[in-house]
Amino acid sequence: ARRRLAKQLYIPLPCAAARRDMILKTLNPDGDGKVKHALTEKDLDVICEKTDGYSGSDLKNLVQEAARAPLRELFVKKKAKTGSEKEDGGGDVVDLTKAGEDEAQELREIRIDDIRKAAKQVRASVTRADIEFHEEWNKKHGALTADEVEDDGEW
């Protein structure tokens, strides 16, 4: 069985405007401004340009990876403060659950550098060949809208 749904639709990769919106929504999913970032409009333009070919899932992974950078820095900072490094090179677990309000404020904003570094780890999962394959498949097998179908009276 080739089909599981009544219609098979090709959904192209997001355009630059959609990528910008996805990035901003991933940074601030609740619209409450709790996720701090220092990304300017120019930074967002650069990110949108550099992420051409990224899927929505790729963008989410990119932003989530970038958001981990400030947390990693806080772990290193707390570890250095407590001196929890063991002689064998391993370290104790850093407990941030007891962090007070002041320590919670230590988590810095997400910056363009974090996105750039994350982009070295999170790359586009869709190739140009994939896109061409799916566009061709859509021409042969995809569902057409009523506007795309010409009624010539024939079957």
Short mmCIF file of N, CA, C and O in Angstrom, two decimals, residues 14-136:
data_model
loop_
_atom_site.label_atom_id
_atom_site.label_comp_id
_atom_site.label_asym_id
_atom_site.label_seq_id
_atom_site.Cartn_x
_atom_site.Cartn_y
_atom_site.Cartn_z
N PRO A 14 11.03 25.64 4.47
CA PRO A 14 10.59 27.00 4.79
C PRO A 14 11.44 28.08 4.10
O PRO A 14 12.65 27.93 3.96
N CYS A 15 10.76 29.15 3.70
CA CYS A 15 11.43 30.31 3.11
C CYS A 15 12.11 31.11 4.23
O CYS A 15 11.95 30.79 5.41
N ALA A 16 12.84 32.15 3.88
CA ALA A 16 13.58 32.95 4.87
C ALA A 16 12.65 33.54 5.93
O ALA A 16 12.97 33.51 7.13
N ALA A 17 11.51 34.06 5.52
CA ALA A 17 10.57 34.65 6.48
C ALA A 17 10.05 33.59 7.45
O ALA A 17 9.92 33.84 8.66
N ALA A 18 9.76 32.41 6.94
CA ALA A 18 9.28 31.32 7.80
C ALA A 18 10.39 30.86 8.74
O ALA A 18 10.13 30.57 9.91
N ARG A 19 11.62 30.80 8.23
CA ARG A 19 12.75 30.40 9.08
C ARG A 19 12.93 31.40 10.23
O ARG A 19 13.14 31.01 11.38
N ARG A 20 12.82 32.69 9.92
CA ARG A 20 12.94 33.73 10.96
C ARG A 20 11.87 33.52 12.03
O ARG A 20 12.15 33.54 13.22
N ASP A 21 10.65 33.29 11.59
CA ASP A 21 9.55 33.09 12.53
C ASP A 21 9.77 31.84 13.38
O ASP A 21 9.54 31.86 14.59
N MET A 22 10.24 30.77 12.76
CA MET A 22 10.50 29.53 13.50
C MET A 22 11.61 29.72 14.53
O MET A 22 11.52 29.21 15.66
N ILE A 23 12.64 30.45 14.16
CA ILE A 23 13.75 30.71 15.09
C ILE A 23 13.24 31.51 16.29
O ILE A 23 13.51 31.16 17.44
N LEU A 24 12.49 32.56 16.03
CA LEU A 24 11.97 33.38 17.12
C LEU A 24 10.99 32.62 18.00
O LEU A 24 11.01 32.76 19.22
N LYS A 25 10.17 31.77 17.40
CA LYS A 25 9.22 30.98 18.18
C LYS A 25 9.95 29.90 18.99
O LYS A 25 9.53 29.58 20.11
N THR A 26 11.02 29.36 18.48
CA THR A 26 11.80 28.38 19.23
C THR A 26 12.51 29.05 20.40
O THR A 26 12.60 28.48 21.49
N LEU A 27 13.00 30.26 20.18
CA LEU A 27 13.64 31.00 21.26
C LEU A 27 12.64 31.40 22.34
O LEU A 27 12.98 31.48 23.51
N ASN A 28 11.42 31.67 21.95
CA ASN A 28 10.42 32.19 22.88
C ASN A 28 9.07 31.51 22.63
O ASN A 28 8.13 32.15 22.15
N PRO A 29 8.95 30.21 22.95
CA PRO A 29 7.74 29.47 22.59
C PRO A 29 6.46 29.95 23.27
O PRO A 29 5.39 29.85 22.70
N ASP A 30 6.57 30.49 24.48
CA ASP A 30 5.39 30.93 25.20
C ASP A 30 5.08 32.40 25.00
O ASP A 30 4.08 32.91 25.52
N GLY A 31 5.97 33.12 24.31
CA GLY A 31 5.76 34.54 24.09
C GLY A 31 5.94 35.37 25.35
O GLY A 31 5.49 36.51 25.42
N ASP A 32 6.61 34.79 26.34
CA ASP A 32 6.76 35.49 27.61
C ASP A 32 8.12 36.17 27.78
O ASP A 32 8.35 36.85 28.77
N GLY A 33 9.01 36.00 26.80
CA GLY A 33 10.30 36.67 26.85
C GLY A 33 11.27 36.11 27.88
O GLY A 33 12.25 36.76 28.21
N LYS A 34 11.01 34.90 28.39
CA LYS A 34 11.88 34.33 29.42
C LYS A 34 13.22 33.86 28.86
O LYS A 34 14.19 33.81 29.58
N VAL A 35 13.25 33.47 27.61
CA VAL A 35 14.51 33.04 27.00
C VAL A 35 15.23 34.29 26.52
O VAL A 35 14.77 34.98 25.61
N LYS A 36 16.36 34.56 27.14
CA LYS A 36 17.10 35.78 26.81
C LYS A 36 18.01 35.53 25.61
O LYS A 36 18.71 34.53 25.56
N HIS A 37 17.95 36.45 24.68
CA HIS A 37 18.88 36.39 23.55
C HIS A 37 19.28 37.79 23.16
O HIS A 37 18.58 38.76 23.45
N ALA A 38 20.44 37.89 22.54
CA ALA A 38 20.97 39.18 22.10
C ALA A 38 21.06 39.23 20.59
O ALA A 38 21.99 39.81 20.03
N LEU A 39 20.12 38.59 19.90
CA LEU A 39 20.14 38.54 18.44
C LEU A 39 19.46 39.78 17.89
O LEU A 39 18.31 40.07 18.20
N THR A 40 20.19 40.51 17.06
CA THR A 40 19.64 41.70 16.43
C THR A 40 18.91 41.32 15.14
O THR A 40 18.99 40.16 14.69
N GLU A 41 18.25 42.26 14.54
CA GLU A 41 17.58 42.02 13.25
C GLU A 41 18.62 41.60 12.21
O GLU A 41 18.37 40.72 11.39
N LYS A 42 19.79 42.25 12.25
CA LYS A 42 20.87 41.90 11.32
C LYS A 42 21.34 40.47 11.55
O LYS A 42 21.57 39.72 10.60
N ASP A 43 21.48 40.09 12.82
CA ASP A 43 21.86 38.70 13.16
C ASP A 43 20.85 37.71 12.61
O ASP A 43 21.21 36.69 12.03
N LEU A 44 19.57 38.03 12.79
CA LEU A 44 18.51 37.16 12.29
C LEU A 44 18.55 37.05 10.77
O LEU A 44 18.32 35.97 10.21
N ASP A 45 18.87 38.16 10.10
CA ASP A 45 19.01 38.13 8.63
C ASP A 45 20.13 37.17 8.22
O ASP A 45 19.97 36.38 7.28
N VAL A 46 21.26 37.25 8.93
CA VAL A 46 22.40 36.37 8.62
C VAL A 46 22.02 34.92 8.87
O VAL A 46 22.32 34.04 8.05
N ILE A 47 21.38 34.65 10.00
CA ILE A 47 20.97 33.28 10.33
C ILE A 47 20.03 32.74 9.26
O ILE A 47 20.19 31.61 8.79
N CYS A 48 19.08 33.56 8.84
CA CYS A 48 18.12 33.13 7.81
C CYS A 48 18.82 32.84 6.49
O CYS A 48 18.47 31.89 5.79
N GLU A 49 19.80 33.64 6.15
CA GLU A 49 20.57 33.44 4.92
C GLU A 49 21.37 32.14 5.01
O GLU A 49 21.39 31.34 4.07
N LYS A 50 22.02 31.92 6.13
CA LYS A 50 22.90 30.76 6.30
C LYS A 50 22.13 29.45 6.49
O LYS A 50 22.70 28.38 6.32
N THR A 51 20.86 29.53 6.85
CA THR A 51 20.08 28.31 7.09
C THR A 51 19.19 27.95 5.91
O THR A 51 18.27 27.14 6.05
N ASP A 52 19.47 28.53 4.75
CA ASP A 52 18.72 28.14 3.54
C ASP A 52 18.93 26.64 3.34
O ASP A 52 20.06 26.16 3.36
N GLY A 53 17.86 25.91 3.18
CA GLY A 53 17.96 24.46 3.02
C GLY A 53 17.68 23.70 4.31
O GLY A 53 17.62 22.47 4.31
N TYR A 54 17.51 24.41 5.42
CA TYR A 54 17.19 23.76 6.69
C TYR A 54 15.69 23.49 6.76
O TYR A 54 14.88 24.30 6.33
N SER A 55 15.34 22.36 7.34
CA SER A 55 13.94 22.05 7.60
C SER A 55 13.54 22.69 8.93
O SER A 55 14.39 23.18 9.67
N GLY A 56 12.27 22.65 9.24
CA GLY A 56 11.81 23.16 10.53
C GLY A 56 12.47 22.42 11.68
O GLY A 56 12.86 23.02 12.68
N SER A 57 12.61 21.13 11.55
CA SER A 57 13.26 20.32 12.58
C SER A 57 14.73 20.69 12.72
O SER A 57 15.25 20.78 13.85
N ASP A 58 15.41 20.93 11.61
CA ASP A 58 16.82 21.34 11.64
C ASP A 58 16.96 22.67 12.39
O ASP A 58 17.88 22.84 13.20
N LEU A 59 16.05 23.60 12.13
CA LEU A 59 16.10 24.92 12.79
C LEU A 59 15.89 24.78 14.30
O LEU A 59 16.59 25.41 15.09
N LYS A 60 14.94 23.95 14.67
CA LYS A 60 14.67 23.73 16.09
C LYS A 60 15.92 23.17 16.77
O LYS A 60 16.33 23.63 17.83
N ASN A 61 16.54 22.17 16.14
CA ASN A 61 17.76 21.57 16.70
C ASN A 61 18.90 22.58 16.79
O ASN A 61 19.65 22.58 17.76
N LEU A 62 19.02 23.43 15.78
CA LEU A 62 20.06 24.46 15.77
C LEU A 62 19.89 25.41 16.95
O LEU A 62 20.85 25.68 17.68
N VAL A 63 18.69 25.93 17.14
CA VAL A 63 18.44 26.89 18.22
C VAL A 63 18.60 26.22 19.58
O VAL A 63 19.18 26.80 20.50
N GLN A 64 18.13 24.99 19.71
CA GLN A 64 18.27 24.29 20.99
C GLN A 64 19.74 24.05 21.32
O GLN A 64 20.16 24.19 22.47
N GLU A 65 20.53 23.70 20.33
CA GLU A 65 21.97 23.50 20.56
C GLU A 65 22.63 24.81 20.95
O GLU A 65 23.45 24.85 21.86
N ALA A 66 22.27 25.89 20.29
CA ALA A 66 22.83 27.20 20.63
C ALA A 66 22.43 27.61 22.05
O ALA A 66 23.22 28.22 22.77
N ALA A 67 21.22 27.26 22.45
CA ALA A 67 20.73 27.63 23.78
C ALA A 67 21.46 26.88 24.89
O ALA A 67 21.44 27.31 26.05
N ARG A 68 22.10 25.78 24.55
CA ARG A 68 22.85 25.03 25.56
C ARG A 68 24.19 25.67 25.89
O ARG A 68 24.76 25.39 26.95
N ALA A 69 24.70 26.53 25.04
CA ALA A 69 26.02 27.15 25.26
C ALA A 69 26.07 27.94 26.57
O ALA A 69 27.01 27.74 27.36
N PRO A 70 25.12 28.83 26.85
CA PRO A 70 25.18 29.55 28.13
C PRO A 70 25.09 28.61 29.33
O PRO A 70 25.74 28.84 30.36
N LEU A 71 24.32 27.55 29.20
CA LEU A 71 24.19 26.58 30.29
C LEU A 71 25.52 25.85 30.52
O LEU A 71 25.94 25.66 31.66
N ARG A 72 26.17 25.47 29.43
CA ARG A 72 27.48 24.81 29.56
C ARG A 72 28.49 25.73 30.26
O ARG A 72 29.25 25.29 31.11
N GLU A 73 28.47 27.00 29.89
CA GLU A 73 29.38 27.97 30.53
C GLU A 73 29.08 28.10 32.02
O GLU A 73 30.01 28.19 32.83
N LEU A 74 27.82 28.08 32.39
CA LEU A 74 27.44 28.17 33.80
C LEU A 74 27.92 26.94 34.57
O LEU A 74 28.41 27.06 35.69
N PHE A 75 27.80 25.77 33.95
CA PHE A 75 28.31 24.55 34.58
C PHE A 75 29.81 24.66 34.85
O PHE A 75 30.28 24.34 35.94
N VAL A 76 30.56 25.10 33.86
CA VAL A 76 32.01 25.24 34.01
C VAL A 76 32.32 26.24 35.12
O VAL A 76 33.21 26.00 35.96
N LYS A 77 31.60 27.34 35.13
CA LYS A 77 31.81 28.38 36.14
C LYS A 77 31.52 27.83 37.55
O LYS A 77 32.30 28.04 38.48
N LYS A 78 30.43 27.12 37.72
CA LYS A 78 30.05 26.56 39.01
C LYS A 78 31.05 25.48 39.45
O LYS A 78 31.39 25.37 40.62
N LYS A 79 31.50 24.72 38.48
CA LYS A 79 32.46 23.65 38.78
C LYS A 79 33.77 24.26 39.26
O LYS A 79 34.38 23.78 40.21
N ALA A 80 34.20 25.33 38.63
CA ALA A 80 35.44 26.01 39.03
C ALA A 80 35.29 26.62 40.42
O ALA A 80 36.22 26.60 41.22
N LYS A 81 34.11 27.15 40.71
CA LYS A 81 33.84 27.76 42.03
C LYS A 81 33.92 26.73 43.16
O LYS A 81 34.44 26.99 44.22
N THR A 82 33.35 25.55 42.89
CA THR A 82 33.29 24.52 43.93
C THR A 82 34.57 23.71 43.99
O THR A 82 34.78 22.98 44.94
N GLY A 83 35.40 23.80 42.95
CA GLY A 83 36.64 23.03 42.92
C GLY A 83 36.37 21.54 42.92
O GLY A 83 37.07 20.77 43.57
N SER A 84 35.37 21.12 42.19
CA SER A 84 34.95 19.73 42.23
C SER A 84 35.72 18.82 41.28
O SER A 84 35.35 17.69 41.08
N GLU A 85 36.78 19.29 40.70
CA GLU A 85 37.58 18.47 39.78
C GLU A 85 38.32 17.40 40.56
O GLU A 85 38.99 17.67 41.55
N LYS A 86 38.22 16.17 40.17
CA LYS A 86 38.91 15.06 40.82
C LYS A 86 40.28 14.86 40.19
O LYS A 86 40.53 15.30 39.07
N GLU A 87 41.13 14.15 40.88
CA GLU A 87 42.49 13.90 40.38
C GLU A 87 42.48 13.08 39.11
O GLU A 87 43.36 13.22 38.27
N ASP A 88 41.51 12.18 38.95
CA ASP A 88 41.47 11.31 37.78
C ASP A 88 40.90 12.01 36.55
O ASP A 88 40.73 11.40 35.51
N GLY A 89 40.63 13.31 36.66
CA GLY A 89 40.12 14.06 35.51
C GLY A 89 38.61 14.15 35.49
O GLY A 89 38.04 14.99 34.83
N GLY A 90 37.93 13.26 36.24
CA GLY A 90 36.48 13.31 36.32
C GLY A 90 36.07 14.37 37.32
O GLY A 90 36.87 14.86 38.10
N GLY A 91 34.83 14.71 37.31
CA GLY A 91 34.36 15.73 38.25
C GLY A 91 33.03 15.33 38.85
O GLY A 91 32.35 14.44 38.36
N ASP A 92 32.70 15.95 39.94
CA ASP A 92 31.40 15.73 40.55
C ASP A 92 30.34 16.42 39.73
O ASP A 92 30.62 17.33 38.95
N VAL A 93 29.12 16.00 39.91
CA VAL A 93 27.99 16.62 39.23
C VAL A 93 27.76 17.99 39.85
O VAL A 93 27.79 18.16 41.06
N VAL A 94 27.57 18.98 39.01
CA VAL A 94 27.30 20.34 39.49
C VAL A 94 25.79 20.45 39.69
O VAL A 94 25.01 20.20 38.77
N ASP A 95 25.38 20.80 40.90
CA ASP A 95 23.97 20.88 41.25
C ASP A 95 23.48 22.31 41.10
O ASP A 95 23.84 23.18 41.87
N LEU A 96 22.67 22.53 40.06
CA LEU A 96 22.10 23.86 39.86
C LEU A 96 20.69 23.97 40.43
O LEU A 96 20.08 25.04 40.37
N THR A 97 20.19 22.88 41.00
CA THR A 97 18.83 22.93 41.54
C THR A 97 18.74 23.80 42.79
O THR A 97 17.68 24.29 43.12
N LYS A 98 19.86 23.99 43.46
CA LYS A 98 19.88 24.82 44.66
C LYS A 98 20.26 26.26 44.34
O LYS A 98 20.52 27.05 45.22
N ALA A 99 20.30 26.56 43.06
CA ALA A 99 20.69 27.92 42.65
C ALA A 99 19.64 28.92 43.10
O ALA A 99 18.44 28.69 42.97
N GLY A 100 20.11 29.99 43.63
CA GLY A 100 19.22 31.06 44.06
C GLY A 100 18.86 31.96 42.90
O GLY A 100 19.28 31.73 41.76
N GLU A 101 18.09 32.98 43.15
CA GLU A 101 17.66 33.92 42.11
C GLU A 101 18.86 34.61 41.47
O GLU A 101 18.89 34.82 40.27
N ASP A 102 19.89 34.94 42.27
CA ASP A 102 21.08 35.59 41.73
C ASP A 102 21.81 34.68 40.75
O ASP A 102 22.27 35.12 39.70
N GLU A 103 21.91 33.40 41.11
CA GLU A 103 22.60 32.46 40.23
C GLU A 103 21.81 32.21 38.96
O GLU A 103 22.38 32.01 37.90
N ALA A 104 20.50 32.23 39.06
CA ALA A 104 19.68 32.04 37.87
C ALA A 104 19.89 33.19 36.89
O ALA A 104 19.79 33.01 35.68
N GLN A 105 20.20 34.36 37.39
CA GLN A 105 20.44 35.52 36.54
C GLN A 105 21.80 35.44 35.85
O GLN A 105 22.07 36.20 34.93
N GLU A 106 22.67 34.54 36.31
CA GLU A 106 24.00 34.41 35.73
C GLU A 106 23.96 33.80 34.33
O GLU A 106 24.93 33.90 33.60
N LEU A 107 22.88 33.15 33.99
CA LEU A 107 22.77 32.54 32.68
C LEU A 107 22.70 33.65 31.63
O LEU A 107 21.77 34.44 31.61
N ARG A 108 23.71 33.71 30.79
CA ARG A 108 23.80 34.82 29.83
C ARG A 108 22.85 34.62 28.65
O ARG A 108 22.30 33.55 28.45
N GLU A 109 22.74 35.67 27.86
CA GLU A 109 21.89 35.65 26.67
C GLU A 109 22.50 34.76 25.59
O GLU A 109 23.71 34.58 25.52
N ILE A 110 21.64 34.26 24.72
CA ILE A 110 22.09 33.51 23.54
C ILE A 110 22.57 34.54 22.53
O ILE A 110 21.89 35.54 22.28
N ARG A 111 23.75 34.31 21.96
CA ARG A 111 24.35 35.25 21.02
C ARG A 111 24.54 34.60 19.65
O ARG A 111 24.45 33.39 19.50
N ILE A 112 24.83 35.43 18.68
CA ILE A 112 25.07 34.95 17.32
C ILE A 112 26.21 33.95 17.28
O ILE A 112 26.18 32.99 16.51
N ASP A 113 27.22 34.12 18.12
CA ASP A 113 28.34 33.17 18.17
C ASP A 113 27.86 31.77 18.56
O ASP A 113 28.39 30.78 18.08
N ASP A 114 26.86 31.72 19.45
CA ASP A 114 26.31 30.42 19.85
C ASP A 114 25.64 29.73 18.67
O ASP A 114 25.79 28.52 18.48
N ILE A 115 24.93 30.52 17.87
CA ILE A 115 24.26 29.97 16.68
C ILE A 115 25.32 29.49 15.67
O ILE A 115 25.19 28.40 15.11
N ARG A 116 26.35 30.29 15.48
CA ARG A 116 27.42 29.93 14.53
C ARG A 116 28.09 28.63 14.94
O ARG A 116 28.33 27.75 14.11
N LYS A 117 28.40 28.48 16.22
CA LYS A 117 29.04 27.25 16.71
C LYS A 117 28.08 26.06 16.59
O LYS A 117 28.49 24.97 16.22
N ALA A 118 26.83 26.29 16.91
CA ALA A 118 25.84 25.22 16.81
C ALA A 118 25.67 24.75 15.37
O ALA A 118 25.45 23.57 15.11
N ALA A 119 25.81 25.68 14.42
CA ALA A 119 25.65 25.33 13.00
C ALA A 119 26.74 24.38 12.52
O ALA A 119 26.58 23.70 11.51
N LYS A 120 27.85 24.30 13.25
CA LYS A 120 28.90 23.34 12.90
C LYS A 120 28.52 21.93 13.33
O LYS A 120 29.05 20.97 12.80
N GLN A 121 27.57 21.85 14.25
CA GLN A 121 27.10 20.55 14.72
C GLN A 121 25.78 20.15 14.08
O GLN A 121 25.53 18.98 13.83
N VAL A 122 24.91 21.13 13.85
CA VAL A 122 23.58 20.86 13.31
C VAL A 122 23.54 21.39 11.88
O VAL A 122 23.56 22.59 11.66
N ARG A 123 23.49 20.49 10.96
CA ARG A 123 23.49 20.87 9.54
C ARG A 123 22.15 20.52 8.90
O ARG A 123 21.37 19.77 9.46
N ALA A 124 21.94 21.02 7.71
CA ALA A 124 20.71 20.72 6.98
C ALA A 124 20.63 19.22 6.72
O ALA A 124 21.61 18.59 6.32
N SER A 125 19.46 18.66 6.97
CA SER A 125 19.27 17.22 6.78
C SER A 125 18.72 16.88 5.40
O SER A 125 18.58 15.72 5.06
N VAL A 126 18.41 17.90 4.62
CA VAL A 126 17.82 17.71 3.29
C VAL A 126 18.81 18.20 2.24
O VAL A 126 19.31 19.31 2.33
N THR A 127 19.07 17.36 1.25
CA THR A 127 19.98 17.74 0.17
C THR A 127 19.19 18.26 -1.03
O THR A 127 17.97 18.07 -1.11
N ARG A 128 19.88 18.90 -1.93
CA ARG A 128 19.23 19.39 -3.16
C ARG A 128 18.64 18.21 -3.94
O ARG A 128 17.55 18.31 -4.51
N ALA A 129 19.34 17.08 -3.93
CA ALA A 129 18.83 15.89 -4.62
C ALA A 129 17.52 15.40 -3.99
O ALA A 129 16.61 14.97 -4.71
N ASP A 130 17.42 15.49 -2.67
CA ASP A 130 16.17 15.12 -1.98
C ASP A 130 15.03 16.01 -2.45
O ASP A 130 13.92 15.52 -2.72
N ILE A 131 15.29 17.29 -2.52
CA ILE A 131 14.26 18.25 -2.93
C ILE A 131 13.80 17.95 -4.35
O ILE A 131 12.61 17.90 -4.63
N GLU A 132 14.75 17.74 -5.25
CA GLU A 132 14.41 17.45 -6.64
C GLU A 132 13.60 16.16 -6.75
O GLU A 132 12.63 16.10 -7.52
N PHE A 133 13.99 15.14 -5.98
CA PHE A 133 13.26 13.87 -5.98
C PHE A 133 11.81 14.10 -5.55
O PHE A 133 10.88 13.64 -6.20
N HIS A 134 11.60 14.82 -4.45
CA HIS A 134 10.25 15.04 -3.94
C HIS A 134 9.42 15.94 -4.85
O HIS A 134 8.20 15.74 -4.99
N GLU A 135 10.04 16.92 -5.47
CA GLU A 135 9.30 17.77 -6.41
C GLU A 135 8.86 16.95 -7.62
O GLU A 135 7.73 17.11 -8.10
N GLU A 136 9.72 16.08 -8.11
CA GLU A 136 9.37 15.22 -9.24
C GLU A 136 8.27 14.24 -8.85
O GLU A 136 7.32 14.02 -9.60
#
